[in-house]
Coordinates of C-alpha atoms and ligand atoms in Angstrom, one line a residue:
M25 CA 6.4 -2.1 19.0
D26 CA 2.6 -2.4 18.3
N27 CA 2.0 -4.5 15.2
H28 CA -0.2 -2.2 13.0
S29 CA -0.7 -4.8 10.3
A30 CA -2.7 -6.9 12.7
R31 CA -5.4 -4.3 13.2
R32 CA -8.9 -4.9 12.1
H33 CA -10.3 -2.4 9.6
A34 CA -13.9 -1.1 9.8
T35 CA -16.2 -1.8 6.8
W36 CA -16.3 1.9 6.2
A37 CA -12.7 2.7 6.9
A38 CA -11.8 6.4 7.4
S39 CA -9.0 5.8 4.9
A40 CA -11.5 4.9 2.2
T41 CA -14.0 7.7 2.9
A42 CA -13.0 9.8 -0.1
R43 CA -13.5 6.7 -2.4
N44 CA -16.8 5.7 -0.8
I45 CA -18.3 9.1 -1.0
V46 CA -17.7 9.3 -4.7
C47 CA -18.4 5.7 -5.5
A48 CA -21.4 4.3 -3.7
G49 CA -20.8 0.7 -4.9
A50 CA -17.1 0.5 -3.9
I51 CA -17.7 -1.3 -0.6
A52 CA -19.8 -4.0 -2.3
M53 CA -17.2 -4.3 -5.1
N54 CA -14.3 -4.7 -2.7
E55 CA -16.0 -7.5 -0.9
L56 CA -15.5 -9.5 -4.2
I57 CA -11.8 -9.0 -4.0
D58 CA -9.3 -10.8 -1.8
A59 CA -7.3 -7.6 -1.1
Q60 CA -3.6 -8.0 -0.6
E61 CA -1.4 -5.4 0.9
N62 CA 1.0 -3.9 -1.6
E63 CA 4.6 -3.2 -0.8
A64 CA 4.2 0.6 -0.7
A65 CA 1.3 0.4 1.8
A66 CA 3.3 -2.2 3.9
W67 CA 6.3 0.3 3.9
G68 CA 3.9 3.0 5.3
T69 CA 2.7 0.6 8.0
A70 CA 6.2 -0.2 9.1
C71 CA 7.1 3.5 9.2
H72 CA 4.0 4.2 11.4
Q73 CA 5.1 1.4 13.8
I74 CA 8.5 3.1 14.2
A75 CA 6.9 6.5 14.7
E76 CA 4.4 5.3 17.3
A77 CA 7.2 3.5 19.2
C78 CA 9.4 6.6 19.1
I79 CA 6.6 8.8 20.6
R80 CA 5.5 6.3 23.2
E81 CA 9.0 5.3 24.3
E82 CA 10.6 8.7 23.6
Y83 CA 13.6 7.7 21.5
N84 CA 14.9 8.9 18.1
A85 CA 13.9 7.0 15.0
G86 CA 17.6 6.6 14.2
A87 CA 17.8 4.0 16.9
S88 CA 15.6 1.8 14.8
L89 CA 18.1 1.7 11.9
N90 CA 18.8 -1.8 10.6
V91 CA 15.9 -3.3 12.7
A92 CA 13.8 -5.8 10.7
I93 CA 10.0 -5.1 10.7
K94 CA 7.6 -7.6 9.3
V95 CA 4.4 -6.4 7.8
G96 CA 2.2 -9.2 6.4
K97 CA 4.3 -11.0 3.8
F98 CA 6.8 -8.1 3.5
E99 CA 9.9 -7.6 5.7
F100 CA 11.7 -4.2 5.8
I101 CA 15.1 -3.4 7.3
V102 CA 14.7 0.2 8.6
D103 CA 16.9 2.4 6.5
E104 CA 17.6 6.2 6.7
D105 CA 14.6 7.0 4.4
M106 CA 12.2 5.2 6.7
A107 CA 13.8 6.5 9.9
F108 CA 13.8 10.1 8.5
C109 CA 10.1 9.9 7.5
A110 CA 9.1 8.7 11.0
Q111 CA 11.3 11.2 12.7
D112 CA 9.9 14.1 10.8
Y113 CA 6.4 13.2 12.0
V114 CA 7.6 12.6 15.6
D115 CA 9.3 16.0 15.6
Y116 CA 6.2 17.7 14.4
C117 CA 4.0 16.1 17.0
A118 CA 6.5 16.9 19.7
D119 CA 6.7 20.6 18.6
E120 CA 2.9 20.8 18.6
V121 CA 2.7 19.4 22.1
K122 CA 5.2 22.0 23.4
K123 CA 3.3 25.0 21.9
E124 CA 0.8 25.3 24.8
P125 CA -0.7 23.0 27.4
C126 CA -2.6 20.1 25.8
K127 CA -3.9 16.6 26.1
F128 CA -3.0 14.1 23.3
W129 CA -3.8 10.6 22.2
I130 CA -1.5 8.3 20.1
E131 CA -2.9 5.9 17.6
E132 CA -6.4 6.1 18.9
N133 CA -9.0 3.8 17.4
F134 CA -12.3 5.6 16.6
S135 CA -15.8 4.3 15.9
L136 CA -18.7 6.3 14.4
K137 CA -21.2 4.0 16.0
A138 CA -22.8 6.8 18.0
L139 CA -24.0 8.3 14.7
E140 CA -25.8 5.0 13.9
P141 CA -24.2 4.7 10.5
P142 CA -25.4 1.9 8.2
Y143 CA -22.0 0.2 8.4
D144 CA -19.4 -0.4 11.0
A145 CA -17.4 2.8 10.5
G146 CA -14.2 4.2 12.0
G147 CA -10.4 4.2 11.8
T148 CA -7.3 4.9 13.8
G149 CA -6.1 8.5 14.2
D150 CA -2.3 8.7 14.3
F151 CA -2.0 11.7 16.7
I152 CA -4.9 13.7 18.2
L153 CA -4.2 16.8 20.3
Y154 CA -6.5 19.1 22.3
R155 CA -5.7 22.5 23.6
P156 CA -8.2 23.5 26.2
A157 CA -7.2 27.2 26.4
S158 CA -8.1 27.7 22.8
W159 CA -10.8 25.0 22.4
H160 CA -8.8 23.6 19.6
L161 CA -8.7 20.0 18.4
K162 CA -5.9 18.9 16.1
V163 CA -5.6 15.7 14.1
I164 CA -2.2 14.8 12.7
D165 CA -1.6 12.1 10.1
L166 CA 1.6 10.6 8.8
K167 CA 1.7 9.7 5.1
G168 CA 4.7 7.6 4.0
G169 CA 3.9 7.6 0.3
R170 CA 6.0 9.4 -2.3
G171 CA 3.8 8.8 -5.3
V172 CA 0.4 10.2 -4.4
V173 CA 0.4 13.6 -2.8
V174 CA -2.2 14.0 -0.1
E175 CA -3.9 17.3 0.4
A176 CA -5.1 18.5 3.8
T177 CA -7.8 20.8 2.5
G178 CA -11.2 19.1 2.3
N179 CA -9.6 15.7 3.2
P180 CA -12.4 13.3 4.0
Q181 CA -10.2 10.9 5.8
M182 CA -9.0 13.6 8.2
R183 CA -12.5 14.8 8.8
T184 CA -13.6 11.3 9.6
Y185 CA -10.8 11.1 12.2
A186 CA -11.8 14.5 13.6
I187 CA -15.5 13.5 14.0
G188 CA -14.3 10.2 15.5
A189 CA -12.2 12.2 18.0
L190 CA -15.2 14.4 19.0
L191 CA -17.3 11.3 19.5
A192 CA -14.6 9.5 21.5
H193 CA -14.1 12.6 23.8
P194 CA -17.5 14.2 24.3
E195 CA -16.1 16.0 27.4
L196 CA -14.0 18.3 25.2
D197 CA -15.2 21.8 24.4
V198 CA -14.1 22.3 20.7
E199 CA -14.5 25.4 18.7
T200 CA -11.9 24.9 15.9
V201 CA -10.6 21.8 14.3
E202 CA -7.2 21.6 12.5
V203 CA -6.0 18.7 10.4
A204 CA -2.4 18.2 9.5
I205 CA -0.8 15.9 6.9
V206 CA 2.9 15.1 7.4
Q207 CA 4.2 13.6 4.2
P208 CA 8.0 13.9 4.3
R209 CA 8.8 11.9 1.1
A210 CA 6.5 13.7 -1.5
P211 CA 7.5 17.1 -2.7
H212 CA 4.6 19.6 -2.5
K213 CA 4.5 23.4 -3.2
D214 CA 3.2 23.9 0.4
G215 CA 6.0 21.8 2.0
R216 CA 6.1 18.5 3.7
I217 CA 3.4 19.5 6.2
R218 CA 0.0 20.9 5.2
T219 CA -2.8 21.9 7.4
E220 CA -6.4 23.1 7.3
T221 CA -8.4 24.7 10.0
F222 CA -12.2 25.0 10.2
H223 CA -15.0 25.7 12.6
V224 CA -16.5 22.7 14.4
A225 CA -19.9 23.6 12.9
D226 CA -18.5 23.0 9.4
L227 CA -17.4 19.6 10.6
L228 CA -20.9 18.8 11.9
E229 CA -22.4 19.9 8.6
W230 CA -19.9 17.7 6.7
T231 CA -20.8 14.8 8.9
S232 CA -24.5 15.0 8.1
D233 CA -23.5 14.9 4.4
L234 CA -21.2 11.9 5.2
L235 CA -24.2 10.0 6.6
V236 CA -26.2 10.7 3.4
H237 CA -23.3 9.1 1.4
M238 CA -23.1 6.2 3.8
R239 CA -26.8 5.5 3.3
R240 CA -26.4 5.7 -0.4
S241 CA -23.5 3.3 -0.3
R242 CA -25.6 0.9 1.9
A243 CA -28.4 1.0 -0.7
A244 CA -25.9 0.1 -3.4
Y245 CA -24.6 -2.7 -1.2
D246 CA -28.1 -4.1 -0.5
A247 CA -29.0 -3.9 -4.2
F248 CA -25.8 -5.8 -5.0
Q249 CA -27.0 -8.7 -2.7
T250 CA -30.2 -9.1 -4.7
L251 CA -28.4 -9.6 -8.1
P252 CA -29.1 -12.9 -9.7
P253 CA -25.9 -15.1 -9.5
N254 CA -23.8 -15.3 -12.6
S255 CA -25.7 -12.7 -14.5
R256 CA -23.2 -10.4 -16.2
L257 CA -26.0 -8.2 -17.6
A258 CA -27.5 -7.6 -14.1
F259 CA -24.0 -6.9 -12.8
E260 CA -23.3 -4.4 -15.5
A261 CA -26.7 -2.6 -14.9
W262 CA -25.9 -2.4 -11.2
S263 CA -22.4 -1.1 -12.0
E264 CA -23.9 1.6 -14.2
A265 CA -26.2 2.7 -11.5
W266 CA -23.9 2.7 -8.5
L267 CA -20.2 3.0 -9.6
T268 CA -18.5 6.3 -10.2
T269 CA -14.8 6.8 -11.0
G270 CA -12.7 9.7 -9.7
Q271 CA -11.3 8.2 -6.5
C272 CA -10.1 4.8 -7.8
T273 CA -6.4 5.1 -7.0
F274 CA -6.4 2.9 -3.9
C275 CA -9.5 0.8 -4.9
D276 CA -8.6 -2.9 -4.9
A277 CA -11.6 -3.6 -7.2
K278 CA -10.1 -1.8 -10.3
S279 CA -9.4 -5.1 -12.0
I280 CA -13.0 -6.2 -12.0
C281 CA -14.7 -2.8 -12.3
V282 CA -16.7 -2.2 -15.4
K283 CA -16.7 1.6 -15.0
Y284 CA -13.0 1.8 -14.4
K285 CA -12.2 -0.4 -17.4
R286 CA -14.4 1.6 -19.6
E287 CA -12.8 4.9 -18.6
A288 CA -9.3 3.4 -18.9
L289 CA -9.9 2.2 -22.4
A290 CA -11.7 5.4 -23.5
T291 CA -8.4 7.2 -23.1
I292 CA -6.5 5.2 -25.6
P293 CA -6.7 5.1 -29.4
A294 CA -9.2 2.8 -31.1
K295 CA -6.5 0.4 -32.3
A296 CA -5.2 -0.2 -28.8
K297 CA -8.8 -0.5 -27.6
E298 CA -9.3 -3.4 -30.0
W299 CA -6.1 -4.9 -28.6
F300 CA -7.8 -5.1 -25.2
E301 CA -11.4 -5.8 -26.3
G302 CA -11.0 -7.7 -29.5
T303 CA -9.7 -11.2 -30.0
A304 CA -7.0 -10.5 -32.5
E305 CA -3.6 -12.1 -31.6
E306 CA -1.7 -9.4 -33.5
L307 CA -0.4 -6.4 -31.6
P308 CA -1.3 -3.0 -33.0
D309 CA 1.0 -1.0 -35.0
V310 CA 1.6 1.7 -32.4
S311 CA 2.6 5.1 -33.8
N312 CA 5.6 6.6 -32.1
A313 CA 5.4 10.2 -33.5
P314 CA 4.9 12.5 -30.5
M315 CA 6.1 15.5 -32.6
L316 CA 2.8 15.2 -34.4
M317 CA 0.8 15.7 -31.3
S318 CA -0.2 19.0 -29.8
P319 CA 0.7 19.7 -26.1
E320 CA -3.0 19.3 -25.3
E321 CA -3.0 15.9 -27.1
L322 CA 0.1 14.9 -25.2
A323 CA -1.5 15.9 -21.9
H324 CA -4.6 13.9 -22.8
A325 CA -2.5 10.9 -23.7
L326 CA -0.4 11.1 -20.5
N327 CA -3.5 11.4 -18.3
G328 CA -4.9 8.4 -20.1
L329 CA -1.6 6.4 -19.8
D330 CA -1.7 6.8 -16.1
M331 CA -5.1 5.3 -15.8
L332 CA -4.4 2.7 -18.4
S333 CA -1.2 1.5 -16.7
D334 CA -3.0 1.4 -13.3
Y335 CA -5.7 -0.7 -15.0
I336 CA -3.1 -3.1 -16.6
K337 CA -1.3 -3.4 -13.2
A338 CA -4.5 -4.2 -11.4
L339 CA -5.4 -6.8 -14.1
R340 CA -2.0 -8.5 -13.9
E341 CA -2.2 -8.6 -10.1
R342 CA -5.6 -10.1 -10.2
A343 CA -4.6 -12.8 -12.8
H344 CA -1.5 -13.6 -10.6
R345 CA -3.7 -13.9 -7.5
E346 CA -6.1 -16.2 -9.3
A347 CA -3.3 -18.4 -10.6
E348 CA -1.8 -18.6 -7.1
R349 CA -5.3 -19.8 -5.9
G350 CA -5.0 -22.7 -8.5
V351 CA -7.1 -21.2 -11.4
Q352 CA -5.7 -22.4 -14.7
I353 CA -5.2 -19.4 -17.1
P354 CA -4.8 -20.8 -20.7
G355 CA -1.3 -20.0 -22.1
W356 CA 0.0 -18.7 -18.7
E357 CA 1.6 -20.4 -15.8
L358 CA 3.3 -19.6 -12.5
A359 CA 7.1 -19.5 -12.4
E360 CA 9.3 -19.2 -9.3
K361 CA 10.7 -15.7 -8.7
V362 CA 14.3 -16.3 -7.7
G363 CA 15.9 -13.6 -5.6
N364 CA 19.5 -12.5 -5.4
R365 CA 22.0 -15.0 -4.0
A366 CA 22.0 -15.0 -0.2
Y367 CA 24.0 -16.8 2.5
L368 CA 22.2 -19.6 4.3
E369 CA 23.7 -18.7 7.7
K370 CA 22.1 -15.5 8.9
D371 CA 24.2 -15.0 12.0
Q372 CA 27.1 -12.7 10.9
A373 CA 29.7 -14.1 13.4
K374 CA 28.9 -17.7 12.5
L375 CA 28.9 -16.9 8.8
A376 CA 32.3 -15.2 9.0
K377 CA 33.7 -18.3 10.8
E378 CA 32.2 -20.6 8.2
L379 CA 33.6 -18.6 5.2
K380 CA 37.1 -18.6 6.7
L381 CA 36.9 -22.4 7.3
V382 CA 35.4 -23.4 3.9
L383 CA 37.2 -20.9 1.7
N384 CA 40.4 -20.5 3.7
I385 CA 40.2 -16.7 3.5
G386 CA 40.7 -13.9 6.0
D387 CA 38.9 -10.8 7.3
E388 CA 40.2 -8.7 4.4
E389 CA 38.4 -10.8 1.8
I390 CA 35.3 -11.3 3.9
Y391 CA 34.5 -7.8 5.1
E392 CA 33.9 -4.5 3.4
R393 CA 31.9 -2.5 6.0
S394 CA 30.0 -5.7 6.8
I395 CA 30.3 -9.1 5.4
R396 CA 30.5 -8.9 1.6
S397 CA 27.5 -10.1 -0.3
V398 CA 27.7 -13.4 -2.2
A399 CA 28.3 -11.6 -5.5
Q400 CA 31.0 -9.4 -4.0
L401 CA 32.8 -12.3 -2.4
E402 CA 32.7 -14.2 -5.7
K403 CA 34.4 -11.2 -7.3
V404 CA 37.0 -11.0 -4.6
L405 CA 37.8 -14.7 -5.0
G406 CA 38.4 -14.2 -8.7
S407 CA 37.8 -16.3 -11.8
K408 CA 40.2 -19.1 -10.6
R409 CA 38.0 -20.0 -7.7
K410 CA 34.6 -19.3 -9.4
A411 CA 33.8 -23.0 -10.0
E412 CA 34.8 -23.9 -6.4
F413 CA 32.5 -21.1 -5.2
A414 CA 29.6 -22.3 -7.4
K415 CA 29.7 -25.7 -5.8
L416 CA 28.9 -24.1 -2.4
E417 CA 25.3 -23.5 -3.6
K418 CA 22.9 -24.8 -1.0
K419 CA 25.9 -25.4 1.4
I420 CA 27.0 -21.8 2.1
W421 CA 24.7 -19.7 -0.2
E422 CA 21.4 -20.2 -2.0
R423 CA 19.1 -18.6 -4.5
P424 CA 16.0 -17.9 -2.4
I425 CA 12.5 -18.2 -3.9
K426 CA 10.8 -14.9 -3.4
G427 CA 7.3 -15.8 -4.6
T428 CA 6.1 -16.4 -8.1
D429 CA 5.6 -14.6 -11.4
L430 CA 2.8 -15.2 -13.8
V431 CA 4.5 -15.8 -17.2
R432 CA 3.3 -16.6 -20.7
V433 CA 4.1 -20.3 -21.4
S434 CA 5.3 -19.5 -24.9
K435 CA 7.8 -16.9 -23.7
T436 CA 9.4 -18.6 -20.7
G437 CA 12.1 -21.1 -20.2
R438 CA 11.5 -21.1 -16.5
A439 CA 10.3 -24.2 -14.7
P440 CA 6.6 -24.0 -13.7
A441 CA 5.8 -23.4 -10.0
A442 CA 3.0 -25.0 -8.0
S443 CA -0.1 -22.9 -7.0
K444 CA -0.7 -22.5 -3.2
P445 CA -3.4 -25.2 -3.1
A446 CA -1.1 -27.6 -5.0
K447 CA 1.7 -26.9 -2.5
F448 CA -0.6 -27.5 0.4
F449 CA -1.7 -30.9 -0.9
E450 CA 1.9 -31.8 -1.7
A451 CA 2.9 -31.0 1.9
M452 CA -0.1 -33.1 3.1
E453 CA 1.1 -36.1 1.1
N454 CA 4.7 -35.9 2.4
Ligands
SF4_172 S1 -12.5 1.2 -9.3 FE1 -13.4 3.2 -9.0 S2 -15.4 3.1 -9.9 FE2 -14.7 1.0 -9.7 S3 -15.4 0.3 -7.7 FE3 -13.4 1.1 -7.3 S4 -13.8 3.3 -6.8 FE4 -15.7 2.5 -7.8

């Protein structure tokens, strides 16, 4: 199975085209951020890996059930949700191939280099198909997300793939281009699969606009490089000139973005604004009287809350990352995130043997459909053997450390955890 997480991304990645078109300074801003893959994105990557393997090796995604897939720091066990999502896309691609004679390409990497863009630009198209009889090019993209619904119409990412496909295959005679989004997990009024078809001339016109946006983005990038170091005023003036909100959802720079912060805070009442911008320790007296708000006010507040909660999340993530890098944040510290109790032995046959030997129990107590979890087994053993079972910590089972949380010192009883550099130096000394 090809490891998708190991792929290198272009500076102007097709997946960020919508953001970069709207916000000229986004590429410069994202260079300031040590971007980390979030769990939802990693889930999508794992799903893509299954889908690609199913198409290349011609098997059903159900055969991947219970297989472990590692994507960066995340590990997923393929469940029905992931297998169904991959299979939906695989079935759609297979049906499209059967419709009429065609050529197709799977997970093809594209570059826009031939257009001489001001950045290294490109991306990987999930599935590209060409029907010579109708001069028709089709680009199919799998979306694993369930939160953000992706539209096919006017989709800049899909158009970037389409232009990439035309550049990669200049031998193809193309008259019409069709893009298809397959998003099995997000409900949409037009169904799980949405398409848009346009004439190739429209795509070429769109591409010339794209190059204008790329050049503007490059100008923002070059202007950013000339900013005096450590000048907040210069940074804010640059932000004012080059940053535009509107496509911020997947931008990793949200937590440091002056424009995004301003817009997020503008949506909340003045008191809460003080809470974020002032120095008062006291929390505001938040009114909880929605009956007094009109439907329009409620809509405004809900829209604002979305943006505000995204901003808070981005800020928390950034603070956490800084603390993990060893930055001291006054009043806050890292604490170990302890996961659910888990057995030390991962091999199921060996574990069953060990449980029988140590606890003197049989299959009936050990198994439900598979080996019972630590918590279930403790329940089966009952209160009389609870103390005995507790003593097996670190012998049979453990409480695995699943990373860290950033916690307020005054509100936690948890032991502090070391930052990554501290752990590194500790390991060097031992
Ligand atoms: S958060 Fe929005 S406005 Fe700020 S850099 Fe990112 S895309 Fe631009």
